[in-house]
Short mmCIF file of C-alpha atoms in Angstrom, two decimals:
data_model
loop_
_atom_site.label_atom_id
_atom_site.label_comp_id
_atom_site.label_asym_id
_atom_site.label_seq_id
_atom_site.Cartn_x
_atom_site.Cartn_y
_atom_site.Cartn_z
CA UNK A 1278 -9.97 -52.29 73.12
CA UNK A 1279 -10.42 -51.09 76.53
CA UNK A 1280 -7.09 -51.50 77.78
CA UNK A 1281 -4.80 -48.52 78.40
CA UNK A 1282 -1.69 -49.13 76.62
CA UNK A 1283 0.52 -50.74 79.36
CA UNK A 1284 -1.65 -53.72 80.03
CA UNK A 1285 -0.65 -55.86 77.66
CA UNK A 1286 3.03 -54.89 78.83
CA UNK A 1287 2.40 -56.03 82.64
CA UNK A 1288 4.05 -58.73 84.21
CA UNK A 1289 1.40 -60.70 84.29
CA UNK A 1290 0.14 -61.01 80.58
CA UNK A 1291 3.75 -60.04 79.37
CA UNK A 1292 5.46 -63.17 77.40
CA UNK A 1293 8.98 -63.71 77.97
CA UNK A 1294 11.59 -66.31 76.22
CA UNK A 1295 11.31 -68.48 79.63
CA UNK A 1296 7.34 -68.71 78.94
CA UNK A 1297 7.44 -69.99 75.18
CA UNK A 1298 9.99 -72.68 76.39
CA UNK A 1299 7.89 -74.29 79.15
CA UNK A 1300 4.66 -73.59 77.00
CA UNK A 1301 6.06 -75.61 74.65
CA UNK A 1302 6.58 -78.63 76.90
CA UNK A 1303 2.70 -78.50 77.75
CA UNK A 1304 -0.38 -80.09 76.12
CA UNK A 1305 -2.07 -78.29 73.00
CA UNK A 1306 -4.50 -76.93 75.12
CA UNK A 1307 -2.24 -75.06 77.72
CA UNK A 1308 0.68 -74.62 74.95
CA UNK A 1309 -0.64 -70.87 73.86
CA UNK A 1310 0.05 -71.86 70.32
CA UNK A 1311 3.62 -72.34 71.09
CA UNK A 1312 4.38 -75.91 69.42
CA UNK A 1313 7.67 -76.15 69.96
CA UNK A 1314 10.30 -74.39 71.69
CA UNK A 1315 12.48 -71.10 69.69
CA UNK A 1316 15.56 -72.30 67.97
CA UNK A 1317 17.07 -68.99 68.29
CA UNK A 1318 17.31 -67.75 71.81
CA UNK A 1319 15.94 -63.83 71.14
CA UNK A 1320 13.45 -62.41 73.54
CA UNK A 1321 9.87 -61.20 72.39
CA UNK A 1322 10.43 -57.73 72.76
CA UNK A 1323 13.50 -58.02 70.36
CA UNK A 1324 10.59 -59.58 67.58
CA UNK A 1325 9.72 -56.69 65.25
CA UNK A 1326 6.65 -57.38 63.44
CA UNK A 1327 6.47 -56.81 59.92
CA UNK A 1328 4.88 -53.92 58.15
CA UNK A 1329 4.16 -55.47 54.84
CA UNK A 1330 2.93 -58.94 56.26
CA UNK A 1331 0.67 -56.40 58.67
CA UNK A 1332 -0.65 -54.36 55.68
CA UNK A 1333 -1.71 -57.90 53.79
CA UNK A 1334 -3.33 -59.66 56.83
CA UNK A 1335 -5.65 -56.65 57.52
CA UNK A 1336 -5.93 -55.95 54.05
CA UNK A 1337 -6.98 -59.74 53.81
CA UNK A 1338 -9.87 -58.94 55.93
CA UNK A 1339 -11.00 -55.74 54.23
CA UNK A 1340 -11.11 -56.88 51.04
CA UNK A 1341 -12.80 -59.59 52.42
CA UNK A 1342 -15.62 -57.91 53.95
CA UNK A 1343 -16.25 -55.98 50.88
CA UNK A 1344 -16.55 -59.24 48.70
CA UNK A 1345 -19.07 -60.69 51.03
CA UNK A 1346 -21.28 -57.82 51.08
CA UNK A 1347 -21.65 -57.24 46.79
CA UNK A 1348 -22.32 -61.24 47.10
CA UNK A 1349 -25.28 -60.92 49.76
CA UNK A 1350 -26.38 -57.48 48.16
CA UNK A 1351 -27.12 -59.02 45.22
CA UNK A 1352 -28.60 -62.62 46.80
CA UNK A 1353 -31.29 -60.07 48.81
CA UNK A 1354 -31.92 -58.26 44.76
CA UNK A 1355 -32.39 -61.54 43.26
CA UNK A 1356 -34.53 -63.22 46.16
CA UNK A 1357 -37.98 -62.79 44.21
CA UNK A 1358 -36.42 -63.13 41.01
CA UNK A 1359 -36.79 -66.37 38.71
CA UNK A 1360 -33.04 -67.94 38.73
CA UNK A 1361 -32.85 -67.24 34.89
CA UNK A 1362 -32.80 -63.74 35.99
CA UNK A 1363 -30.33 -63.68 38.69
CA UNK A 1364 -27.65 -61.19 38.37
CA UNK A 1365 -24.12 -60.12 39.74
CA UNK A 1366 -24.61 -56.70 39.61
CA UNK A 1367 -22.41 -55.52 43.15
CA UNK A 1368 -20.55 -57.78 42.68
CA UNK A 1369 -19.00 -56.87 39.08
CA UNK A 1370 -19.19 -53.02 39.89
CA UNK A 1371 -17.10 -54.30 42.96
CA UNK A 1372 -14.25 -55.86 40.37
CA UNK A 1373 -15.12 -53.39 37.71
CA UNK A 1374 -13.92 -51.16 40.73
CA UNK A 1375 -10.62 -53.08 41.20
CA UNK A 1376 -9.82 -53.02 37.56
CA UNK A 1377 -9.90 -49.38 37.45
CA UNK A 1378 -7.16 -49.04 40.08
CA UNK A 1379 -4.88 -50.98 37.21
CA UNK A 1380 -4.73 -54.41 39.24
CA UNK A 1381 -6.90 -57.80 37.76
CA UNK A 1382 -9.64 -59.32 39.63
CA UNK A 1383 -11.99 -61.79 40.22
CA UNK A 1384 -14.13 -63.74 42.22
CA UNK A 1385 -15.15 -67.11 41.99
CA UNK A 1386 -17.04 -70.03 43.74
CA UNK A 1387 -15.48 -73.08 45.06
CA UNK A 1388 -16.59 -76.42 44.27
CA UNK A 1389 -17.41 -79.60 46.43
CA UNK A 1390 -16.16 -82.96 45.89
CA UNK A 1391 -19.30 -83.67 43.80
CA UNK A 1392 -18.50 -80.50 41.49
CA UNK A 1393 -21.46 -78.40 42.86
CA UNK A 1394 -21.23 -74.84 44.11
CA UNK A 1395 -20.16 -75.06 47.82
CA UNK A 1396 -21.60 -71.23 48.78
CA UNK A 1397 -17.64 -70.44 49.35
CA UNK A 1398 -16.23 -67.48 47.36
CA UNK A 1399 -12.36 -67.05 46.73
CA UNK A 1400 -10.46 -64.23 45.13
CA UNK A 1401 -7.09 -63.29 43.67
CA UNK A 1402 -4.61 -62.38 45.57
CA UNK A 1403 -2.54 -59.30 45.59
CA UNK A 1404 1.14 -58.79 46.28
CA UNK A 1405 2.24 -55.65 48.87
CA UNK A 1406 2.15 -52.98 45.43
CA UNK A 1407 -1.04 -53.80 44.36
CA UNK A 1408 -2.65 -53.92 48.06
CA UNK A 1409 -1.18 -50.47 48.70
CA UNK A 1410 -2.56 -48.97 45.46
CA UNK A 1411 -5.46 -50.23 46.38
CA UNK A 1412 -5.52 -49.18 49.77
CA UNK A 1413 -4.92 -45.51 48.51
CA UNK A 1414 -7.31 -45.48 45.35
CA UNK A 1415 -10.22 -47.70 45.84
CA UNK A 1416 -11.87 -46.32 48.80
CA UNK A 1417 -12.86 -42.67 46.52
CA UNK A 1418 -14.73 -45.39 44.05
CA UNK A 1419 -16.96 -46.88 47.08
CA UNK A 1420 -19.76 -44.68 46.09
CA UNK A 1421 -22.32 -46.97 44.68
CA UNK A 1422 -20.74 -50.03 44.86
CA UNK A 1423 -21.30 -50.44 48.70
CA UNK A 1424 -24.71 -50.15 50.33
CA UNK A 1425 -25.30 -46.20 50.77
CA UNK A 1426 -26.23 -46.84 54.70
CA UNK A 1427 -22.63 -48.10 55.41
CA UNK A 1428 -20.99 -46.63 52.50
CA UNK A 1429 -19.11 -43.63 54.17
CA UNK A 1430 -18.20 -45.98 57.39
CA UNK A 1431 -16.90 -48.21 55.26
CA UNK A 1432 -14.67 -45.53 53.33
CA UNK A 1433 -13.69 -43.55 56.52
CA UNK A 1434 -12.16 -46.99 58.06
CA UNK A 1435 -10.29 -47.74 54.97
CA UNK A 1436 -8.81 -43.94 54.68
CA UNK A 1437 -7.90 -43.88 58.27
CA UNK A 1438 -6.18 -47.21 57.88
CA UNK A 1439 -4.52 -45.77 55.38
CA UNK A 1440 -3.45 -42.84 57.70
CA UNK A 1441 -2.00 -45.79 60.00
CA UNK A 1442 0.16 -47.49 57.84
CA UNK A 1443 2.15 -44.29 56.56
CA UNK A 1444 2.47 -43.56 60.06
CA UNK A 1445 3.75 -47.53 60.51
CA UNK A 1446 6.03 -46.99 57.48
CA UNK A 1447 7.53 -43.62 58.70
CA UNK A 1448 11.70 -43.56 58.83
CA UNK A 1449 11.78 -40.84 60.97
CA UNK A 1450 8.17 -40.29 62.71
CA UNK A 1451 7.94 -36.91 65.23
CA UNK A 1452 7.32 -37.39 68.95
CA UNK A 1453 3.41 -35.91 68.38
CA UNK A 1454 3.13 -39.01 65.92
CA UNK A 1455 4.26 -41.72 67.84
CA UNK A 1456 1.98 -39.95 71.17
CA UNK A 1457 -1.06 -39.95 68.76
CA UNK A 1458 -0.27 -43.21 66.92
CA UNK A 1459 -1.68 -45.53 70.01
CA UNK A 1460 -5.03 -43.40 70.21
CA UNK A 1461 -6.08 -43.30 66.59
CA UNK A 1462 -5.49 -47.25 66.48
CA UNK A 1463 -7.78 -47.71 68.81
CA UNK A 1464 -10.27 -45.36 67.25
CA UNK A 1465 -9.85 -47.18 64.30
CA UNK A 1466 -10.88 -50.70 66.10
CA UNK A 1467 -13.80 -48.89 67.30
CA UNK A 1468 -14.84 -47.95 64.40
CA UNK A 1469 -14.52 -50.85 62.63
CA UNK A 1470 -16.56 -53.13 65.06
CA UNK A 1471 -19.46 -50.13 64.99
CA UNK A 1472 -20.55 -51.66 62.32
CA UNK A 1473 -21.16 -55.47 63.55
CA UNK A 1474 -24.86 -55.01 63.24
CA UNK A 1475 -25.09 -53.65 59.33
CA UNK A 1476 -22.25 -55.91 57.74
CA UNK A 1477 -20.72 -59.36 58.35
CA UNK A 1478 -17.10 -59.37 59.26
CA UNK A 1479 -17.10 -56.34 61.59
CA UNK A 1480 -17.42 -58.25 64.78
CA UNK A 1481 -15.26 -58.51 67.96
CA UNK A 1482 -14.08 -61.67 66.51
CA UNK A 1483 -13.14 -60.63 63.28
CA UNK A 1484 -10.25 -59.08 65.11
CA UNK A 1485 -7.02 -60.73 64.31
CA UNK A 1486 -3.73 -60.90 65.47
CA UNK A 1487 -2.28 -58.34 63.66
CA UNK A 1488 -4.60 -55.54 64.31
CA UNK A 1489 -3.85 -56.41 68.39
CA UNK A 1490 -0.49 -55.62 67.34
CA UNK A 1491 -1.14 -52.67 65.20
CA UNK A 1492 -2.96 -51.64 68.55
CA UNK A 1493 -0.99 -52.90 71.82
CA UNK A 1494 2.44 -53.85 70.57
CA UNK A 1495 4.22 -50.94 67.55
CA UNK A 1496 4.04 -48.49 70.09
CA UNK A 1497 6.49 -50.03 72.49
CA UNK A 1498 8.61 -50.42 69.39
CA UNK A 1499 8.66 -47.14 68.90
CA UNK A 1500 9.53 -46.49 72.29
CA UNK A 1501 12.32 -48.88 71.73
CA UNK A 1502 13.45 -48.30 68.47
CA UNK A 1503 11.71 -44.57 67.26
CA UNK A 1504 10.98 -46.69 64.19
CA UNK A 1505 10.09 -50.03 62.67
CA UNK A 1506 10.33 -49.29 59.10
CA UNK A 1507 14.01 -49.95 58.98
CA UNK A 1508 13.17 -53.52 59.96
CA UNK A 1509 10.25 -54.23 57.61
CA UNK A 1510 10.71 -57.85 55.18
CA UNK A 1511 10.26 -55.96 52.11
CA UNK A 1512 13.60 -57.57 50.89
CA UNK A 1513 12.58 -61.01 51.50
CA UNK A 1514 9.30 -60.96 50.09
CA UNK A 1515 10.82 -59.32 46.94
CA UNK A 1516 12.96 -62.36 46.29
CA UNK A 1517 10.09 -64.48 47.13
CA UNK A 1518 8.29 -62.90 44.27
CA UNK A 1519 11.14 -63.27 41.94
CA UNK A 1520 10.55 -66.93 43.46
CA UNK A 1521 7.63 -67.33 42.02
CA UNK A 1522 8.13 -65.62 38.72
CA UNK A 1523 10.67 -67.69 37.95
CA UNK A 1524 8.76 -71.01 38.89
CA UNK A 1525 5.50 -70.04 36.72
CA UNK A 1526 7.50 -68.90 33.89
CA UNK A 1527 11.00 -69.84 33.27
CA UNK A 1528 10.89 -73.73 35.17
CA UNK A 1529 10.22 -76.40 33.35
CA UNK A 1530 8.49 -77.92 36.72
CA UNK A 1531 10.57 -81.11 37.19
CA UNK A 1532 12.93 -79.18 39.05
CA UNK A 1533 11.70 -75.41 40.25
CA UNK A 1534 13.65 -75.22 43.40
CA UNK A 1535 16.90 -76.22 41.27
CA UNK A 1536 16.11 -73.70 38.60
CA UNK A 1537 15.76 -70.90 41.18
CA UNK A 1538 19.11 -71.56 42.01
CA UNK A 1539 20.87 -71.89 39.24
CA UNK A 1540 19.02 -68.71 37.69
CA UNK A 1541 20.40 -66.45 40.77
CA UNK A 1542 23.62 -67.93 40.50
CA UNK A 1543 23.87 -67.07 36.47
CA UNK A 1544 22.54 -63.53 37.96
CA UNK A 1545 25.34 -63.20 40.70
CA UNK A 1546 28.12 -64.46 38.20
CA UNK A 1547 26.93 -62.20 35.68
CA UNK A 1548 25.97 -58.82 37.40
CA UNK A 1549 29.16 -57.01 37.06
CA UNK A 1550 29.34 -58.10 32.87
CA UNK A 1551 26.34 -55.99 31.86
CA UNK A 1552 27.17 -53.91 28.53
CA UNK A 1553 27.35 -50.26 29.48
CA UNK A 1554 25.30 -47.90 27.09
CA UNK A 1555 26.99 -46.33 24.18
CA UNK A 1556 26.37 -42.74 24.57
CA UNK A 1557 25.01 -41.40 20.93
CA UNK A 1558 25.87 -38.51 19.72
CA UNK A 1559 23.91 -36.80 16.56
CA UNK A 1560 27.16 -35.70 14.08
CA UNK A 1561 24.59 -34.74 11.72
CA UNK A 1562 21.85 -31.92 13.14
CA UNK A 1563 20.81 -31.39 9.37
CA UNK A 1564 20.27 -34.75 8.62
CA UNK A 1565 18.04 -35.45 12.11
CA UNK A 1566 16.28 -31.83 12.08
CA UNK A 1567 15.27 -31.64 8.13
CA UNK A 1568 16.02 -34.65 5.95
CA UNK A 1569 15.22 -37.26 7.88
CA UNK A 1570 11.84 -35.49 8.19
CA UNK A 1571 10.85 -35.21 4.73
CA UNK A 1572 12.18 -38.88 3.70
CA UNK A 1573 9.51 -40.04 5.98
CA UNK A 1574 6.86 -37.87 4.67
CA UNK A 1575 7.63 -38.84 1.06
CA UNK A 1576 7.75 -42.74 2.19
CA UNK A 1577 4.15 -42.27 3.65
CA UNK A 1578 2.93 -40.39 0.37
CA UNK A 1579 3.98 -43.23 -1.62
CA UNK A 1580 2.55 -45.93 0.33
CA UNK A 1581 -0.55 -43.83 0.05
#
């Protein structure tokens, strides 16, 4: 991240619609990722990259890192122990952690071919709610559930990523925000590969894609635009959830992608035929303030 804000923006590293076409044409190698050419014909710096899909990827890695490091905590605690006495200890304050913020959990080994252990972990994933609760609760919990010599790192780069995304997700953010927004990015980079040495996952190449853009690339958009909030994906991804609910528990299987369907079409057809509320009025104040009252309490004293 020593780059001054403009150099990504040059002419000579900047990627126009012409470059993606002939990339395109050219072996793997040489392509830059670009497999084949755009079907629309929209220029790169018309591309607004999503907030929510940004907030999961770097999320992704987070969470990540702090998986990895209950897991080899408690390998280097059970080193000189017998295997009968192995324990999970970081590990299940880590989920006991989770579960306190209101959102399930867990962590698990995958298998080989051969059904043994393979030394990979996977976890359950979280939808854009539950990472953002997360996001704002966990880090006050990290206090003995991390190692104490990277403990308050570790919390001070998830609170200032925090700080970040409600500065991402801002409708209206003030000139000082959008002059400081490019500057405490890069902090934050900084600070997150300072500690390469003490964890894993805090190198130079755990950098991804995202945070580049989180660094380099929103703050031209919000030269452009002021704001990128108003084009974040949130809608899509909400019907992609309703997706999936539907498919796990109203689809008989055989035909998910038909069910979907059909179930939004009953839901179009039908969304101007829901029964209004009656309004209820209470004729009776007597009846509701004193009698009703004491008929329960002499039901309950003859049950009794």
């Amino acid at each position: 991240m020593k780059y001054d804000l403009e150099y990504y923006s040059s002419s000579k590293l900047k990627r126009t619609l012409e470059d993606l076409k002939k990339s395109a044409t050219k072996s793997l190698k040489e392509s830059y990722c670009s497999v084949r050419k755009p079907q629309l014909n929209i220029e790169l710096y018309h591309v607004i990259p999503d907030e929510l899909h940004l907030l999961l990827r770097i999320m992704d890695v987070l969470i990540n890192n702090l998986v990895k490091d209950a897991i080899n905590w408690d390998d280097s605690d059970n080193w000189k122990r017998k295997k009968s006495e192995h324990t999970n200890t970081h590990l299940t304050e880590l989920k006991d952690a989770r579960r306190s913020c209101g959102i399930s959990f867990d962590v698990w080994e995958k298998k080989n071919a051969d059904g043994k252990g393979s030394g990979q972990y996977d976890f359950t994933s979280h939808m854009g709610a539950d990472k953002k609760k997360l996001l704002k609760e966990l880090p006050s919990k990290f206090n003995g559930i991390i190692r104490p010599e990277t403990c308050n790192t570790v919390e001070e780069i998830w609170q200032k990523f925090y700080i970040i995304y409600a500065m991402i997700t801002c409708k209206k953010p003030t000139a000082e925000m959008m002059t400081d927004y490019h500057g405490k990015t890069k902090e934050w980079i900084n600070l997150f590969i300072s500690m390469r040495d003490k964890m894993n996952g805090y190198k130079k190449a755990n950098i991804t894609p995202y945070m580049h853009i989180m660094v380099y690339h929103i703050p031209k958009f919000f030269e452009l635009y002021k704001t990128i909030k108003v084009f974040t994906g949130q809608g899509v991804e909400r019907n992609n959830d309703v997706a999936r609910n539907i498919v796990l528990h109203k689809s008989n299987k055989f035909d998910s992608t038909g069910d979907i369907l059909r179930l939004e079409s009953r839901q179009w057809e039908l969304k101007n035929q829901e029964r209004s509320k009656r309004k209820y009025e209470k004729r009776n104040d007597h009846y509701w303030e004193h009698e009703l009252h004491l008929a329960r309490k002499d039901k309950s004293r003859k049950l009794n």
